[in-house]
Amino acid sequence: MGFGGISIWQLLIVLLIVVMLFGTKKLKGLGGDLGSAVKGFKKAISSEEEQKPLQSDSSKQEKEPEDTQRKS
């Protein structure tokens, strides 16, 4: 038994049909495009996480002068 009742032989047959339909060059290009998209997504997520602390620090600095003005 394989994944969800699908045996390894059935998966191999499906893989063989996909390779026959699309060819190895198209599948290789598709894999490369998918890989670069995942890398770009990870890079965007990591840069977004780096910017969040900077934005919260700047908003705190903007609020501090307002608080000191109210006390005066």
mmCIF file with all atom_site columns, C-alpha atoms in Angstrom:
data_model
loop_
_atom_site.group_PDB
_atom_site.id
_atom_site.type_symbol
_atom_site.label_atom_id
_atom_site.label_alt_id
_atom_site.label_comp_id
_atom_site.label_asym_id
_atom_site.label_entity_id
_atom_site.label_seq_id
_atom_site.pdbx_PDB_ins_code
_atom_site.Cartn_x
_atom_site.Cartn_y
_atom_site.Cartn_z
_atom_site.occupancy
_atom_site.B_iso_or_equiv
_atom_site.pdbx_formal_charge
_atom_site.auth_seq_id
_atom_site.auth_comp_id
_atom_site.auth_asym_id
_atom_site.auth_atom_id
_atom_site.pdbx_PDB_model_num
ATOM 1  C CA . MET A 1 1  ? 0.000  0.000  0.000   1.00 0.00 ? 1  MET A CA 1
ATOM 2  C CA . GLY A 1 2  ? 1.262  3.458  -0.874  1.00 0.00 ? 2  GLY A CA 1
ATOM 3  C CA . PHE A 1 3  ? -0.215 6.866  -0.351  1.00 0.00 ? 3  PHE A CA 1
ATOM 4  C CA . GLY A 1 4  ? -3.945 6.753  0.319   1.00 0.00 ? 4  GLY A CA 1
ATOM 5  C CA . GLY A 1 5  ? -4.432 3.346  -1.289  1.00 0.00 ? 5  GLY A CA 1
ATOM 6  C CA . ILE A 1 6  ? -2.270 4.104  -4.352  1.00 0.00 ? 6  ILE A CA 1
ATOM 7  C CA . SER A 1 7  ? 0.505  1.609  -4.911  1.00 0.00 ? 7  SER A CA 1
ATOM 8  C CA . ILE A 1 8  ? 4.006  2.492  -6.066  1.00 0.00 ? 8  ILE A CA 1
ATOM 9  C CA . TRP A 1 9  ? 3.314  0.853  -9.441  1.00 0.00 ? 9  TRP A CA 1
ATOM 10 C CA . GLN A 1 10 ? 0.333  3.095  -10.073 1.00 0.00 ? 10 GLN A CA 1
ATOM 11 C CA . LEU A 1 11 ? 2.433  6.155  -9.233  1.00 0.00 ? 11 LEU A CA 1
ATOM 12 C CA . LEU A 1 12 ? 5.162  4.999  -11.628 1.00 0.00 ? 12 LEU A CA 1
ATOM 13 C CA . ILE A 1 13 ? 2.635  4.493  -14.432 1.00 0.00 ? 13 ILE A CA 1
ATOM 14 C CA . VAL A 1 14 ? 1.211  7.993  -13.898 1.00 0.00 ? 14 VAL A CA 1
ATOM 15 C CA . LEU A 1 15 ? 4.750  9.432  -13.882 1.00 0.00 ? 15 LEU A CA 1
ATOM 16 C CA . LEU A 1 16 ? 5.568  7.609  -17.113 1.00 0.00 ? 16 LEU A CA 1
ATOM 17 C CA . ILE A 1 17 ? 2.420  8.967  -18.800 1.00 0.00 ? 17 ILE A CA 1
ATOM 18 C CA . VAL A 1 18 ? 3.205  12.519 -17.668 1.00 0.00 ? 18 VAL A CA 1
ATOM 19 C CA . VAL A 1 19 ? 6.763  12.258 -19.029 1.00 0.00 ? 19 VAL A CA 1
ATOM 20 C CA . MET A 1 20 ? 5.462  10.899 -22.322 1.00 0.00 ? 20 MET A CA 1
ATOM 21 C CA . LEU A 1 21 ? 2.892  13.701 -22.656 1.00 0.00 ? 21 LEU A CA 1
ATOM 22 C CA . PHE A 1 22 ? 5.055  16.681 -21.724 1.00 0.00 ? 22 PHE A CA 1
ATOM 23 C CA . GLY A 1 23 ? 8.600  15.518 -22.373 1.00 0.00 ? 23 GLY A CA 1
ATOM 24 C CA . THR A 1 24 ? 11.593 15.847 -20.109 1.00 0.00 ? 24 THR A CA 1
ATOM 25 C CA . LYS A 1 25 ? 12.614 19.325 -21.323 1.00 0.00 ? 25 LYS A CA 1
ATOM 26 C CA . LYS A 1 26 ? 9.270  20.886 -20.431 1.00 0.00 ? 26 LYS A CA 1
ATOM 27 C CA . LEU A 1 27 ? 9.201  19.125 -17.062 1.00 0.00 ? 27 LEU A CA 1
ATOM 28 C CA . LYS A 1 28 ? 12.759 20.259 -16.316 1.00 0.00 ? 28 LYS A CA 1
ATOM 29 C CA . GLY A 1 29 ? 11.850 23.852 -17.211 1.00 0.00 ? 29 GLY A CA 1
ATOM 30 C CA . LEU A 1 30 ? 8.706  23.640 -15.120 1.00 0.00 ? 30 LEU A CA 1
ATOM 31 C CA . GLY A 1 31 ? 10.703 22.334 -12.167 1.00 0.00 ? 31 GLY A CA 1
ATOM 32 C CA . GLY A 1 32 ? 13.223 25.153 -12.511 1.00 0.00 ? 32 GLY A CA 1
ATOM 33 C CA . ASP A 1 33 ? 10.481 27.761 -12.672 1.00 0.00 ? 33 ASP A CA 1
ATOM 34 C CA . LEU A 1 34 ? 8.764  26.279 -9.655  1.00 0.00 ? 34 LEU A CA 1
ATOM 35 C CA . GLY A 1 35 ? 12.039 26.219 -7.719  1.00 0.00 ? 35 GLY A CA 1
ATOM 36 C CA . SER A 1 36 ? 12.796 29.862 -8.490  1.00 0.00 ? 36 SER A CA 1
ATOM 37 C CA . ALA A 1 37 ? 9.256  30.830 -7.487  1.00 0.00 ? 37 ALA A CA 1
ATOM 38 C CA . VAL A 1 38 ? 9.655  29.091 -4.126  1.00 0.00 ? 38 VAL A CA 1
ATOM 39 C CA . LYS A 1 39 ? 13.022 30.815 -3.569  1.00 0.00 ? 39 LYS A CA 1
ATOM 40 C CA . GLY A 1 40 ? 11.482 34.189 -4.385  1.00 0.00 ? 40 GLY A CA 1
ATOM 41 C CA . PHE A 1 41 ? 8.588  33.526 -2.029  1.00 0.00 ? 41 PHE A CA 1
ATOM 42 C CA . LYS A 1 42 ? 10.934 32.567 0.820   1.00 0.00 ? 42 LYS A CA 1
ATOM 43 C CA . LYS A 1 43 ? 13.057 35.666 0.180   1.00 0.00 ? 43 LYS A CA 1
ATOM 44 C CA . ALA A 1 44 ? 9.983  37.910 0.260   1.00 0.00 ? 44 ALA A CA 1
ATOM 45 C CA . ILE A 1 45 ? 8.770  36.350 3.505   1.00 0.00 ? 45 ILE A CA 1
ATOM 46 C CA . SER A 1 46 ? 12.168 36.716 5.196   1.00 0.00 ? 46 SER A CA 1
ATOM 47 C CA . SER A 1 47 ? 12.556 40.349 4.074   1.00 0.00 ? 47 SER A CA 1
ATOM 48 C CA . GLU A 1 48 ? 9.037  41.096 5.290   1.00 0.00 ? 48 GLU A CA 1
ATOM 49 C CA . GLU A 1 49 ? 9.863  39.643 8.721   1.00 0.00 ? 49 GLU A CA 1
ATOM 50 C CA . GLU A 1 50 ? 12.995 41.796 8.899   1.00 0.00 ? 50 GLU A CA 1
ATOM 51 C CA . GLN A 1 51 ? 10.986 44.937 8.124   1.00 0.00 ? 51 GLN A CA 1
ATOM 52 C CA . LYS A 1 52 ? 8.307  44.341 10.772  1.00 0.00 ? 52 LYS A CA 1
ATOM 53 C CA . PRO A 1 53 ? 10.566 45.094 13.796  1.00 0.00 ? 53 PRO A CA 1
ATOM 54 C CA . LEU A 1 54 ? 11.856 48.225 12.058  1.00 0.00 ? 54 LEU A CA 1
ATOM 55 C CA . GLN A 1 55 ? 8.338  49.500 11.463  1.00 0.00 ? 55 GLN A CA 1
ATOM 56 C CA . SER A 1 56 ? 7.267  48.852 15.037  1.00 0.00 ? 56 SER A CA 1
ATOM 57 C CA . ASP A 1 57 ? 10.387 50.616 16.382  1.00 0.00 ? 57 ASP A CA 1
ATOM 58 C CA . SER A 1 58 ? 9.739  53.667 14.214  1.00 0.00 ? 58 SER A CA 1
ATOM 59 C CA . SER A 1 59 ? 6.108  53.825 15.307  1.00 0.00 ? 59 SER A CA 1
ATOM 60 C CA . LYS A 1 60 ? 7.198  53.717 18.960  1.00 0.00 ? 60 LYS A CA 1
ATOM 61 C CA . GLN A 1 61 ? 9.632  56.567 18.349  1.00 0.00 ? 61 GLN A CA 1
ATOM 62 C CA . GLU A 1 62 ? 6.890  58.627 16.740  1.00 0.00 ? 62 GLU A CA 1
ATOM 63 C CA . LYS A 1 63 ? 4.556  58.056 19.685  1.00 0.00 ? 63 LYS A CA 1
ATOM 64 C CA . GLU A 1 64 ? 7.115  59.011 22.364  1.00 0.00 ? 64 GLU A CA 1
ATOM 65 C CA . PRO A 1 65 ? 7.279  62.720 21.464  1.00 0.00 ? 65 PRO A CA 1
ATOM 66 C CA . GLU A 1 66 ? 3.491  62.886 21.570  1.00 0.00 ? 66 GLU A CA 1
ATOM 67 C CA . ASP A 1 67 ? 3.531  61.475 25.099  1.00 0.00 ? 67 ASP A CA 1
ATOM 68 C CA . THR A 1 68 ? 6.137  63.987 26.254  1.00 0.00 ? 68 THR A CA 1
ATOM 69 C CA . GLN A 1 69 ? 4.155  66.853 24.725  1.00 0.00 ? 69 GLN A CA 1
ATOM 70 C CA . ARG A 1 70 ? 1.062  65.848 26.643  1.00 0.00 ? 70 ARG A CA 1
ATOM 71 C CA . LYS A 1 71 ? 2.950  65.850 29.962  1.00 0.00 ? 71 LYS A CA 1
ATOM 72 C CA . SER A 1 72 ? 4.213  69.405 29.447  1.00 0.00 ? 72 SER A CA 1
#
